[in-house]
């Protein structure tokens, strides 16, 4: 009899890692088929190819260790150690922030030290009073982003500093946003004290959780773990994905791209076959052992024919673009890998300077940057106008000036419509979908990915969740 088939839906990083986990930790002889609806694999970890102008990643994507060796070695072993840029200690993740009209290069957290003495005293007093007030208390389950920030910093800092930032990013007051919104960008700490003062204060875990060290380059080694970042020395995360695919194919894994899943046939609470369609037509994949769904909960709910009733999602009001540009010289971002923009009058979400963490990114083509731009309704939509807006904002950040020459530029819409809107309604909807999928009790179906388990969003958590699920499968 032919081997039973382990089918993985989706081909992003989590899907490829699942395939390696099965081969490494479950059954080296397992038959695995990966189905991807797009023409190429990789999802957000992929790259776009501009021919003679080279590749651009989809924004900033470095592999950050989960600190579980059984997971991380599956990725890092794809290349010899001397072919990786290994980013560690204070240079693991060098980020900045444009806020209050200034680019901060020493810290990615909002720096309040330049405010008036009266304002600083007020913030310090409220912060310490709030720490004392909240000491020993915990937030209730389901707390919204506003409640989380108020619990951490007090009402004044929350209202005056963080409410405008979250309203700029998500067009919602944080009371309408899920707690995850406080983790997506650098708003879980503030810079409030100089280095000599904070060194003494850092002995307190309560303060350390709220106040950052103001200089990321000289920060002392007080860390929970030794997490590192990995990026190939030869620019382009697509190179790792190609190696991933080759390794898996050598192990007998089959890839079907440009292929849609139409239906799952279920008998006795198990998937027995999968109906798919591609350019050749409709066919069935049978003899199923397990199905690992990494392509998102809504699409899984759809093929399972789960009735979602009156569930209405809050739509993202921003249209997300990748503005990819080659300059004739390195933008003036100091050592920053990327920075966020929190000022409300800008459309920029994040700017990434690839050369600062991959020195060969500019090899034979110029200096590549990616500006992730979130356009509002009614904004310009013509590519030239979007590019003009991006260049105007880059000049305003003072990371380029009139002496910089653009040697290539291209605007692309972000994958999947851009960043998911982290409202209470949307996250609650995802939680409800997950529960309805669970109630279906399909024994050989495992959901993996964002929100596949509660509070799982970042790739580190996705991979840890996947590893735990596969480790406990029969």
Short mmCIF file of C-alpha atoms in Angstrom, two decimals:
data_model
loop_
_atom_site.label_atom_id
_atom_site.label_comp_id
_atom_site.label_asym_id
_atom_site.label_seq_id
_atom_site.Cartn_x
_atom_site.Cartn_y
_atom_site.Cartn_z
CA UNK A 1 0.00 0.00 0.00
CA UNK A 2 1.16 3.56 -0.70
CA UNK A 3 2.23 5.70 2.21
CA UNK A 4 -0.36 7.87 3.88
CA UNK A 5 -0.06 11.53 3.04
CA UNK A 6 0.72 14.39 5.43
CA UNK A 7 -0.64 17.49 3.71
CA UNK A 8 0.47 21.00 4.66
CA UNK A 9 -1.70 23.87 3.43
CA UNK A 10 0.35 27.02 2.87
CA UNK A 11 4.07 27.45 2.27
CA UNK A 12 5.16 30.27 4.52
CA UNK A 13 7.99 29.87 7.01
CA UNK A 14 5.78 28.06 9.53
CA UNK A 15 4.68 25.53 6.89
CA UNK A 16 8.25 24.79 5.81
CA UNK A 17 9.30 24.42 9.43
CA UNK A 18 6.39 22.04 10.07
CA UNK A 19 7.60 19.85 7.21
CA UNK A 20 11.09 19.72 8.72
CA UNK A 21 9.70 19.06 12.19
CA UNK A 22 7.74 16.07 10.90
CA UNK A 23 10.77 14.68 9.10
CA UNK A 24 13.12 15.31 12.02
CA UNK A 25 11.01 14.51 15.06
CA UNK A 26 8.10 12.33 13.93
CA UNK A 27 8.93 10.18 10.92
CA UNK A 28 11.88 10.65 8.51
CA UNK A 29 10.02 8.49 5.98
CA UNK A 30 6.78 10.47 6.15
CA UNK A 31 5.14 11.39 2.86
CA UNK A 32 4.52 15.15 2.82
CA UNK A 33 2.70 17.32 0.29
CA UNK A 34 2.72 21.13 0.51
CA UNK A 35 -0.07 23.03 -1.21
CA UNK A 36 0.31 26.75 -1.93
CA UNK A 37 -2.24 28.94 -3.71
CA UNK A 38 0.39 31.46 -4.89
CA UNK A 39 2.91 30.83 -7.65
CA UNK A 40 5.87 30.90 -5.25
CA UNK A 41 6.52 29.80 -1.71
CA UNK A 42 7.53 31.78 1.36
CA UNK A 43 4.65 34.10 2.19
CA UNK A 44 5.83 37.14 4.15
CA UNK A 45 9.37 35.72 4.31
CA UNK A 46 9.60 35.74 0.53
CA UNK A 47 11.09 38.41 -1.72
CA UNK A 48 10.11 40.27 -4.86
CA UNK A 49 12.41 40.00 -7.88
CA UNK A 50 13.03 43.19 -9.89
CA UNK A 51 15.32 41.58 -12.44
CA UNK A 52 18.53 43.53 -12.99
CA UNK A 53 17.74 45.65 -9.91
CA UNK A 54 17.79 42.59 -7.68
CA UNK A 55 15.52 41.30 -4.96
CA UNK A 56 13.80 43.11 -2.10
CA UNK A 57 12.44 41.34 0.97
CA UNK A 58 8.88 42.15 2.02
CA UNK A 59 10.03 44.65 4.61
CA UNK A 60 12.17 43.71 7.61
CA UNK A 61 12.37 39.94 8.11
CA UNK A 62 15.16 38.55 10.25
CA UNK A 63 14.87 35.09 11.82
CA UNK A 64 14.86 35.56 15.58
CA UNK A 65 15.51 32.45 17.59
CA UNK A 66 12.75 30.84 19.60
CA UNK A 67 15.48 29.77 22.07
CA UNK A 68 14.29 26.18 21.66
CA UNK A 69 17.26 24.45 19.95
CA UNK A 70 15.05 21.73 18.42
CA UNK A 71 13.24 24.48 16.51
CA UNK A 72 16.03 26.91 15.72
CA UNK A 73 18.55 24.39 14.36
CA UNK A 74 16.02 23.37 11.69
CA UNK A 75 16.34 26.89 10.28
CA UNK A 76 19.92 27.87 11.07
CA UNK A 77 21.36 24.58 9.78
CA UNK A 78 20.12 25.41 6.28
CA UNK A 79 23.29 27.43 5.70
CA UNK A 80 26.82 26.96 7.05
CA UNK A 81 27.57 29.28 9.97
CA UNK A 82 29.97 31.33 7.86
CA UNK A 83 27.12 32.16 5.42
CA UNK A 84 24.97 33.80 8.12
CA UNK A 85 25.01 37.32 9.48
CA UNK A 86 24.53 36.44 13.15
CA UNK A 87 23.06 39.39 15.04
CA UNK A 88 23.44 39.22 18.80
CA UNK A 89 23.66 41.13 22.08
CA UNK A 90 23.04 44.86 21.57
CA UNK A 91 23.08 44.40 17.79
CA UNK A 92 20.44 41.69 17.67
CA UNK A 93 17.68 44.17 16.80
CA UNK A 94 18.76 47.77 16.26
CA UNK A 95 15.62 49.86 15.93
CA UNK A 96 14.73 53.52 16.03
CA UNK A 97 11.70 55.76 16.12
CA UNK A 98 10.51 58.93 14.43
CA UNK A 99 8.37 60.79 16.94
CA UNK A 100 7.71 64.43 17.78
CA UNK A 101 9.44 65.45 14.56
CA UNK A 102 12.73 63.77 15.38
CA UNK A 103 14.44 60.49 14.47
CA UNK A 104 15.59 58.69 17.61
CA UNK A 105 18.60 56.48 16.89
CA UNK A 106 19.54 55.53 20.46
CA UNK A 107 16.24 53.95 21.49
CA UNK A 108 13.12 52.66 19.72
CA UNK A 109 10.94 53.70 22.68
CA UNK A 110 9.37 57.13 23.07
CA UNK A 111 11.99 59.33 24.72
CA UNK A 112 10.41 61.74 27.20
CA UNK A 113 13.66 63.19 28.55
CA UNK A 114 13.56 66.29 26.34
CA UNK A 115 10.21 67.48 27.68
CA UNK A 116 9.89 70.31 30.15
CA UNK A 117 11.04 69.71 33.70
CA UNK A 118 7.48 70.16 34.92
CA UNK A 119 6.17 67.52 32.52
CA UNK A 120 8.95 65.03 33.34
CA UNK A 121 8.34 65.40 37.07
CA UNK A 122 4.64 64.77 36.52
CA UNK A 123 5.30 61.63 34.47
CA UNK A 124 7.84 60.26 36.95
CA UNK A 125 5.53 60.85 39.91
CA UNK A 126 2.58 59.18 38.24
CA UNK A 127 4.66 56.25 37.00
CA UNK A 128 5.98 55.45 40.48
CA UNK A 129 2.59 55.94 42.11
CA UNK A 130 1.08 53.65 39.51
CA UNK A 131 3.72 50.95 40.12
CA UNK A 132 2.90 51.08 43.81
CA UNK A 133 -0.84 51.04 43.12
CA UNK A 134 -0.65 48.05 40.76
CA UNK A 135 1.98 46.05 42.66
CA UNK A 136 0.81 42.47 43.14
CA UNK A 137 -2.24 42.99 40.96
CA UNK A 138 -2.88 41.37 37.58
CA UNK A 139 -4.96 42.48 34.65
CA UNK A 140 -8.24 40.67 34.04
CA UNK A 141 -8.52 38.33 31.06
CA UNK A 142 -9.62 40.17 27.96
CA UNK A 143 -8.20 43.55 29.00
CA UNK A 144 -8.09 45.98 26.08
CA UNK A 145 -5.01 47.92 24.95
CA UNK A 146 -6.00 51.03 26.89
CA UNK A 147 -6.41 49.06 30.13
CA UNK A 148 -3.01 47.39 29.58
CA UNK A 149 -1.24 50.71 29.04
CA UNK A 150 -3.01 52.42 31.94
CA UNK A 151 -2.07 49.50 34.19
CA UNK A 152 1.57 49.85 33.16
CA UNK A 153 2.02 53.61 32.99
CA UNK A 154 -0.97 55.36 34.58
CA UNK A 155 -3.63 57.49 32.93
CA UNK A 156 -1.63 60.61 32.07
CA UNK A 157 1.18 58.91 30.13
CA UNK A 158 -1.34 56.63 28.45
CA UNK A 159 -3.60 59.50 27.35
CA UNK A 160 -0.89 61.95 26.34
CA UNK A 161 1.70 59.62 24.81
CA UNK A 162 0.17 56.33 23.68
CA UNK A 163 -3.41 57.13 22.71
CA UNK A 164 -2.33 59.42 19.80
CA UNK A 165 0.17 56.80 18.59
CA UNK A 166 -2.36 53.97 18.46
CA UNK A 167 -4.98 56.22 16.87
CA UNK A 168 -2.42 57.13 14.20
CA UNK A 169 -1.58 53.51 13.49
CA UNK A 170 -5.01 51.86 13.68
CA UNK A 171 -7.59 54.69 13.51
CA UNK A 172 -9.05 53.43 16.78
CA UNK A 173 -8.91 54.51 20.39
CA UNK A 174 -6.92 51.84 22.29
CA UNK A 175 -10.03 50.95 24.29
CA UNK A 176 -11.25 49.37 21.03
CA UNK A 177 -7.99 47.51 20.44
CA UNK A 178 -6.87 44.13 21.70
CA UNK A 179 -3.91 43.81 24.07
CA UNK A 180 -1.82 42.52 21.12
CA UNK A 181 -1.73 46.13 19.80
CA UNK A 182 0.62 47.01 22.68
CA UNK A 183 3.12 44.41 21.46
CA UNK A 184 3.19 45.05 17.71
CA UNK A 185 5.38 48.15 17.93
CA UNK A 186 7.65 49.71 20.55
CA UNK A 187 5.08 51.07 23.02
CA UNK A 188 5.61 48.76 25.98
CA UNK A 189 8.32 50.99 27.52
CA UNK A 190 9.39 54.63 27.69
CA UNK A 191 12.74 56.41 28.02
CA UNK A 192 12.57 58.59 31.11
CA UNK A 193 15.97 58.50 32.87
CA UNK A 194 19.60 58.93 31.83
CA UNK A 195 21.96 55.95 31.83
CA UNK A 196 23.51 56.45 35.27
CA UNK A 197 20.11 56.72 36.95
CA UNK A 198 18.42 53.85 35.17
CA UNK A 199 21.37 51.53 35.95
CA UNK A 200 20.38 51.66 39.62
CA UNK A 201 16.66 51.51 38.93
CA UNK A 202 17.00 48.45 36.69
CA UNK A 203 17.35 46.28 39.78
CA UNK A 204 13.58 46.58 40.01
CA UNK A 205 11.73 44.23 37.66
CA UNK A 206 8.69 46.52 37.82
CA UNK A 207 10.67 49.51 36.57
CA UNK A 208 12.65 47.47 34.05
CA UNK A 209 9.35 46.29 32.52
CA UNK A 210 8.24 49.90 31.95
CA UNK A 211 11.35 52.04 31.46
CA UNK A 212 14.01 51.30 28.87
CA UNK A 213 17.75 51.81 28.97
CA UNK A 214 18.14 55.00 26.88
CA UNK A 215 21.06 53.83 24.72
CA UNK A 216 20.62 50.49 22.94
CA UNK A 217 24.31 50.37 21.98
CA UNK A 218 25.66 50.61 25.54
CA UNK A 219 22.89 48.67 27.28
CA UNK A 220 24.25 46.25 29.93
CA UNK A 221 23.68 42.51 29.34
CA UNK A 222 20.54 42.12 31.44
CA UNK A 223 18.44 39.81 29.29
CA UNK A 224 16.12 36.90 29.85
CA UNK A 225 17.82 34.83 27.15
CA UNK A 226 20.60 34.79 24.57
CA UNK A 227 18.28 35.10 21.57
CA UNK A 228 20.05 35.90 18.30
CA UNK A 229 18.96 37.05 14.87
CA UNK A 230 19.94 35.30 11.63
CA UNK A 231 20.07 36.74 8.12
CA UNK A 232 22.01 35.36 5.13
CA UNK A 233 25.25 37.15 4.28
CA UNK A 234 24.23 37.19 0.64
CA UNK A 235 21.20 39.45 0.61
CA UNK A 236 17.70 38.05 0.26
CA UNK A 237 15.68 35.82 2.55
CA UNK A 238 14.48 34.08 -0.64
CA UNK A 239 17.88 32.34 -0.74
CA UNK A 240 17.09 30.59 2.54
CA UNK A 241 13.63 29.64 1.26
CA UNK A 242 15.15 28.18 -1.91
CA UNK A 243 17.53 26.11 0.22
CA UNK A 244 14.59 25.11 2.41
CA UNK A 245 12.64 23.91 -0.63
CA UNK A 246 15.62 22.02 -2.06
CA UNK A 247 16.29 20.28 1.27
CA UNK A 248 12.65 19.23 1.58
CA UNK A 249 12.44 18.05 -2.03
CA UNK A 250 15.57 15.96 -1.48
CA UNK A 251 13.71 14.38 1.44
CA UNK A 252 10.79 13.54 -0.83
CA UNK A 253 8.46 16.45 0.00
CA UNK A 254 6.23 17.45 -2.93
CA UNK A 255 5.23 21.06 -3.64
CA UNK A 256 2.08 22.11 -5.51
CA UNK A 257 2.01 25.87 -6.17
CA UNK A 258 -0.77 27.91 -7.83
CA UNK A 259 -3.12 25.35 -6.28
CA UNK A 260 -6.34 26.13 -4.40
CA UNK A 261 -8.00 23.97 -1.77
CA UNK A 262 -11.68 23.70 -2.62
CA UNK A 263 -12.99 21.25 -0.08
CA UNK A 264 -12.12 18.78 2.67
CA UNK A 265 -13.92 15.43 2.58
CA UNK A 266 -14.50 14.22 6.15
CA UNK A 267 -15.64 10.76 7.25
CA UNK A 268 -15.86 9.54 10.85
CA UNK A 269 -14.31 12.81 12.08
CA UNK A 270 -11.22 12.46 9.87
CA UNK A 271 -10.19 14.10 6.61
CA UNK A 272 -10.01 11.35 4.00
CA UNK A 273 -9.37 13.44 0.89
CA UNK A 274 -8.81 17.02 -0.25
CA UNK A 275 -10.26 18.58 -3.39
CA UNK A 276 -7.86 21.02 -5.07
CA UNK A 277 -7.80 22.96 -8.32
CA UNK A 278 -4.94 24.25 -10.46
CA UNK A 279 -4.42 25.12 -14.12
CA UNK A 280 -4.98 21.47 -15.01
CA UNK A 281 -8.40 21.41 -13.38
CA UNK A 282 -9.91 19.84 -10.25
CA UNK A 283 -8.53 16.70 -8.60
CA UNK A 284 -8.42 14.93 -5.28
CA UNK A 285 -5.57 14.14 -2.92
CA UNK A 286 -6.41 11.04 -0.92
CA UNK A 287 -4.97 8.56 1.55
CA UNK A 288 -4.66 11.32 4.14
CA UNK A 289 -2.86 10.77 7.42
CA UNK A 290 -2.73 14.35 8.75
CA UNK A 291 -3.55 17.83 7.51
CA UNK A 292 -1.61 20.80 8.87
CA UNK A 293 -3.37 24.06 8.02
CA UNK A 294 -1.01 27.07 8.07
CA UNK A 295 -2.97 29.31 5.68
CA UNK A 296 -5.07 31.17 8.26
CA UNK A 297 -8.16 30.46 10.34
CA UNK A 298 -10.73 32.21 8.09
CA UNK A 299 -9.81 30.12 5.04
CA UNK A 300 -9.91 26.95 7.14
CA UNK A 301 -13.33 27.87 8.50
CA UNK A 302 -14.51 28.39 4.92
CA UNK A 303 -13.50 24.94 3.66
CA UNK A 304 -14.94 23.38 6.82
CA UNK A 305 -18.21 25.17 5.97
CA UNK A 306 -18.41 26.76 9.39
CA UNK A 307 -21.29 29.20 9.66
CA UNK A 308 -20.01 32.44 11.14
CA UNK A 309 -23.42 34.09 11.45
CA UNK A 310 -23.44 37.87 11.80
CA UNK A 311 -19.71 38.22 12.44
CA UNK A 312 -18.55 41.48 10.87
CA UNK A 313 -14.85 42.31 10.77
CA UNK A 314 -13.43 45.78 11.19
CA UNK A 315 -11.70 46.52 7.92
CA UNK A 316 -8.23 48.04 7.80
CA UNK A 317 -8.69 51.69 6.78
CA UNK A 318 -5.12 51.91 5.50
CA UNK A 319 -3.92 50.62 2.14
CA UNK A 320 -0.46 49.19 2.74
CA UNK A 321 2.32 49.56 0.18
CA UNK A 322 5.94 48.48 -0.02
CA UNK A 323 7.93 51.33 -1.54
CA UNK A 324 11.25 49.77 -2.56
CA UNK A 325 14.03 52.18 -3.49
CA UNK A 326 17.70 52.00 -4.49
CA UNK A 327 19.81 55.03 -3.59
CA UNK A 328 23.31 55.89 -4.77
CA UNK A 329 24.52 56.10 -1.15
CA UNK A 330 23.55 54.77 2.25
CA UNK A 331 20.63 56.61 3.91
CA UNK A 332 21.60 58.47 7.09
CA UNK A 333 20.08 56.06 9.61
CA UNK A 334 23.14 55.62 11.81
CA UNK A 335 23.24 51.86 12.65
CA UNK A 336 19.47 51.35 12.59
CA UNK A 337 18.09 48.29 10.86
CA UNK A 338 14.69 49.96 10.80
CA UNK A 339 12.59 52.60 12.52
CA UNK A 340 8.89 53.14 13.12
CA UNK A 341 7.08 56.41 12.49
CA UNK A 342 4.61 57.43 15.21
CA UNK A 343 3.83 61.01 14.13
CA UNK A 344 0.24 61.35 12.91
CA UNK A 345 0.88 63.55 9.87
CA UNK A 346 2.94 60.86 8.15
CA UNK A 347 1.86 57.82 6.16
CA UNK A 348 5.06 55.88 6.88
CA UNK A 349 4.73 52.91 9.21
CA UNK A 350 8.32 51.63 9.06
CA UNK A 351 11.55 52.21 7.12
CA UNK A 352 14.04 49.37 6.71
CA UNK A 353 17.69 49.83 5.70
CA UNK A 354 18.78 46.37 4.59
CA UNK A 355 22.46 47.26 4.29
CA UNK A 356 22.72 47.93 8.03
CA UNK A 357 22.15 44.26 8.91
CA UNK A 358 23.27 42.73 5.62
CA UNK A 359 26.36 44.62 4.41
CA UNK A 360 26.20 42.89 1.02
CA UNK A 361 22.66 44.12 0.33
CA UNK A 362 24.06 46.99 -1.75
CA UNK A 363 26.41 44.77 -3.75
CA UNK A 364 26.47 45.72 -7.45
CA UNK A 365 23.24 47.72 -7.35
CA UNK A 366 23.06 50.61 -4.84
CA UNK A 367 21.62 50.93 -1.34
CA UNK A 368 18.17 49.32 -0.90
CA UNK A 369 15.56 50.52 1.55
CA UNK A 370 11.91 49.61 2.01
CA UNK A 371 9.35 52.12 3.21
CA UNK A 372 6.12 50.50 4.41
CA UNK A 373 3.53 53.15 3.72
CA UNK A 374 -0.02 53.03 5.08
CA UNK A 375 -2.16 55.26 2.88
CA UNK A 376 -5.46 56.63 4.15
CA UNK A 377 -8.73 56.59 2.25
CA UNK A 378 -8.68 59.40 -0.28
CA UNK A 379 -4.90 59.46 -0.57
CA UNK A 380 -3.13 59.32 -3.92
CA UNK A 381 -3.09 55.89 -5.59
CA UNK A 382 -0.92 56.56 -8.65
CA UNK A 383 2.51 54.90 -8.33
CA UNK A 384 4.40 58.11 -9.15
CA UNK A 385 2.45 60.08 -6.53
CA UNK A 386 2.99 57.38 -3.90
CA UNK A 387 6.72 57.40 -4.64
CA UNK A 388 6.80 61.21 -4.43
CA UNK A 389 5.07 61.01 -1.04
CA UNK A 390 7.55 58.40 0.18
CA UNK A 391 10.54 60.51 -0.90
CA UNK A 392 9.02 63.59 0.73
CA UNK A 393 8.70 61.73 4.04
CA UNK A 394 12.21 60.27 3.80
CA UNK A 395 13.52 63.81 3.33
CA UNK A 396 11.47 64.97 6.30
CA UNK A 397 13.01 62.21 8.43
CA UNK A 398 16.38 63.67 7.31
CA UNK A 399 17.74 60.29 6.31
CA UNK A 400 18.17 61.52 2.73
CA UNK A 401 18.59 64.97 1.20
CA UNK A 402 18.74 66.55 -2.24
CA UNK A 403 22.18 65.05 -2.88
CA UNK A 404 20.72 61.52 -2.92
CA UNK A 405 19.88 60.01 -6.30
CA UNK A 406 17.23 57.35 -6.82
CA UNK A 407 18.60 54.70 -9.17
CA UNK A 408 15.49 52.50 -9.00
CA UNK A 409 12.08 52.62 -7.32
CA UNK A 410 8.97 50.44 -7.35
CA UNK A 411 5.70 50.47 -5.43
CA UNK A 412 3.89 47.22 -4.61
CA UNK A 413 0.80 46.56 -2.56
CA UNK A 414 1.48 44.64 0.63
CA UNK A 415 0.71 40.93 0.77
CA UNK A 416 -2.73 40.03 2.07
CA UNK A 417 -3.85 43.64 2.19
CA UNK A 418 -1.35 44.67 4.84
CA UNK A 419 -1.21 44.59 8.60
CA UNK A 420 -4.26 43.00 10.31
CA UNK A 421 -6.33 45.46 12.33
CA UNK A 422 -5.97 44.39 16.00
CA UNK A 423 -9.40 45.50 17.23
CA UNK A 424 -11.22 43.67 20.02
CA UNK A 425 -13.84 42.72 17.45
CA UNK A 426 -11.35 41.20 15.03
CA UNK A 427 -9.31 39.33 17.62
CA UNK A 428 -12.54 38.14 19.26
CA UNK A 429 -13.71 36.94 15.87
CA UNK A 430 -10.52 34.96 15.35
CA UNK A 431 -10.90 33.41 18.78
CA UNK A 432 -14.49 32.47 17.94
CA UNK A 433 -13.41 30.88 14.64
CA UNK A 434 -10.75 28.88 16.45
CA UNK A 435 -13.33 27.54 18.91
CA UNK A 436 -15.75 26.61 16.13
CA UNK A 437 -12.95 24.75 14.32
CA UNK A 438 -12.14 22.94 17.55
CA UNK A 439 -15.79 21.95 17.98
CA UNK A 440 -15.69 20.25 14.58
CA UNK A 441 -13.42 17.67 16.25
CA UNK A 442 -11.56 16.73 13.09
CA UNK A 443 -9.04 14.31 14.56
CA UNK A 444 -6.34 14.50 11.90
CA UNK A 445 -6.45 18.28 11.41
CA UNK A 446 -3.94 20.60 13.10
CA UNK A 447 -4.17 24.37 12.76
CA UNK A 448 -0.87 26.25 12.86
CA UNK A 449 -0.16 29.96 12.47
CA UNK A 450 -1.38 33.33 13.68
CA UNK A 451 -4.14 32.89 16.32
CA UNK A 452 -4.10 29.12 15.82
CA UNK A 453 -3.76 29.08 19.60
CA UNK A 454 -4.65 31.84 22.03
CA UNK A 455 -2.28 34.85 21.94
CA UNK A 456 -0.12 33.28 19.21
CA UNK A 457 0.86 36.02 16.75
CA UNK A 458 4.62 36.41 16.25
CA UNK A 459 6.61 33.89 14.24
CA UNK A 460 8.60 32.84 17.33
CA UNK A 461 5.34 31.92 19.09
CA UNK A 462 3.89 30.34 15.95
CA UNK A 463 6.88 28.01 15.61
CA UNK A 464 6.86 27.13 19.31
CA UNK A 465 3.14 26.36 19.11
CA UNK A 466 3.71 24.22 16.00
CA UNK A 467 6.53 22.30 17.66
CA UNK A 468 4.41 21.61 20.74
CA UNK A 469 1.48 20.41 18.65
CA UNK A 470 3.58 18.12 16.49
CA UNK A 471 5.51 16.75 19.45
CA UNK A 472 2.30 15.54 21.10
CA UNK A 473 0.66 14.08 18.00
CA UNK A 474 0.40 10.29 17.91
#
